[in-house]
GROMACS .gro file of C-alpha atoms in nm:
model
   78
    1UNK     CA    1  -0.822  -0.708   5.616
    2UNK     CA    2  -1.155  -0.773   5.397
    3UNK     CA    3  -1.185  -0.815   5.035
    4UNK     CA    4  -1.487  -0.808   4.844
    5UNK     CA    5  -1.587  -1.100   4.601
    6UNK     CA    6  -1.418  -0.938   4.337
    7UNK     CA    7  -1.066  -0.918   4.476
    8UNK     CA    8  -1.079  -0.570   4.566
    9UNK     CA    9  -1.005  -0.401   4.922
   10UNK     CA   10  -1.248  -0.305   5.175
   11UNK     CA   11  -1.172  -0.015   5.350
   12UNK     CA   12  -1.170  -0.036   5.696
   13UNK     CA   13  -1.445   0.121   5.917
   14UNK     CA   14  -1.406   0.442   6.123
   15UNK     CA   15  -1.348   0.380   6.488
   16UNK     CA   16  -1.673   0.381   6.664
   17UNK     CA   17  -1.678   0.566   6.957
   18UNK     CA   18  -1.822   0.490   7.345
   19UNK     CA   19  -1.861   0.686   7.636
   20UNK     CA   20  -1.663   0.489   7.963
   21UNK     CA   21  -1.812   0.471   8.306
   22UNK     CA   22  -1.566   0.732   8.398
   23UNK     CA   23  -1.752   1.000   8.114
   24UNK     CA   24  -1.440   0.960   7.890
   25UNK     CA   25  -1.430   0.893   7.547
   26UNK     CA   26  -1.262   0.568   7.388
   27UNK     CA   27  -1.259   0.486   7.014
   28UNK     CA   28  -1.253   0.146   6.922
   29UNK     CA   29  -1.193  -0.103   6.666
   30UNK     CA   30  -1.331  -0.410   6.752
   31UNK     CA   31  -1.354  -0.499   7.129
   32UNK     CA   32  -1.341  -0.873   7.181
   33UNK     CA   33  -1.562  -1.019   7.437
   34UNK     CA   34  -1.266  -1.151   7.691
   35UNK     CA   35  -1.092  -0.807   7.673
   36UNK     CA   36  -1.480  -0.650   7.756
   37UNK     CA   37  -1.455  -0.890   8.095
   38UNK     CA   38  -1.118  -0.838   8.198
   39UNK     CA   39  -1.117  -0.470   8.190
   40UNK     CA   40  -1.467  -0.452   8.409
   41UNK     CA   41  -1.305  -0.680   8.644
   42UNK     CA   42  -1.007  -0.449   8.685
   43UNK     CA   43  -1.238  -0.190   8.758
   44UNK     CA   44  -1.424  -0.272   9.065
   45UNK     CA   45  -1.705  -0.181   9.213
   46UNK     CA   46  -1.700   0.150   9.433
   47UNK     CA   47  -1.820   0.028   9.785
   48UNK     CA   48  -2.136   0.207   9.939
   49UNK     CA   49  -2.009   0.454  10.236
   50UNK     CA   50  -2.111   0.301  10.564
   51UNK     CA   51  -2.354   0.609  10.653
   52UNK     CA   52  -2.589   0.608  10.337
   53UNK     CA   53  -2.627   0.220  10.398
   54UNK     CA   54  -2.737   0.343  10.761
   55UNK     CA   55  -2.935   0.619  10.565
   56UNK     CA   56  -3.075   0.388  10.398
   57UNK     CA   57  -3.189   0.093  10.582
   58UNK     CA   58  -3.349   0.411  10.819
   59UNK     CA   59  -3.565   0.489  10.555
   60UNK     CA   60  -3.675   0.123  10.451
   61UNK     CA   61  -3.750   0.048  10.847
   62UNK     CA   62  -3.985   0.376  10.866
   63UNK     CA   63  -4.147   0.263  10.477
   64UNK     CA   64  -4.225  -0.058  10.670
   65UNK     CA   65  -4.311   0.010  11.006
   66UNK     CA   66  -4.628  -0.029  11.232
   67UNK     CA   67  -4.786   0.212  10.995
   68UNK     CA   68  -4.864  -0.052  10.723
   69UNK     CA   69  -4.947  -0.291  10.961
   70UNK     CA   70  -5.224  -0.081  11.123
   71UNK     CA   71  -5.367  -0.005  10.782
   72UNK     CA   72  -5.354  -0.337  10.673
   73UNK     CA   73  -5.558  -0.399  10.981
   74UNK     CA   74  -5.820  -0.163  10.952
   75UNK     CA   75  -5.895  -0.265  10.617
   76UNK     CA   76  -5.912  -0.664  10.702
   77UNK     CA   77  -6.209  -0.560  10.954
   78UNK     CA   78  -6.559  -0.615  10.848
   0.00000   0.00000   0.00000
């Protein structure tokens, strides 16, 4: 509890709120930096589904393929 100079009471301050990963609504306190770490560890990390990691690297292979190459080639001739 706070007190001001004087001796008297602070009143405490309304629970801010904060939107969670999930979209749900927590009110808090006072969140202490260890209790912060812990509960994001807890959480995990949702894993990418093997076909949009196929999807994926598909779509960086055909951003990089032979057609940059052949551009970069035309434009390094005199």
């Amino acid at each position: 509890m706070h007190a001001y100079p004087d001796g008297t009471r602070a009143e405490p301050d309304k629970p801010r709120k904060q939107l969670g990963s999930e979209g749900n609504v927590r009110f808090l306190n006072s969140v202490r930096l260890w209790d912060f770490i812990e509960e994001r560890e807890q959480r995990g990390v949702a894993q990418p589904q093997d076909d949009e990691v196929s999807e994926l690297r598909e779509l960086f292979m055909q951003m990089s393929g032979p057609g940059r190459e052949e551009s970069s080639g035309v434009s390094a001739q005199p």
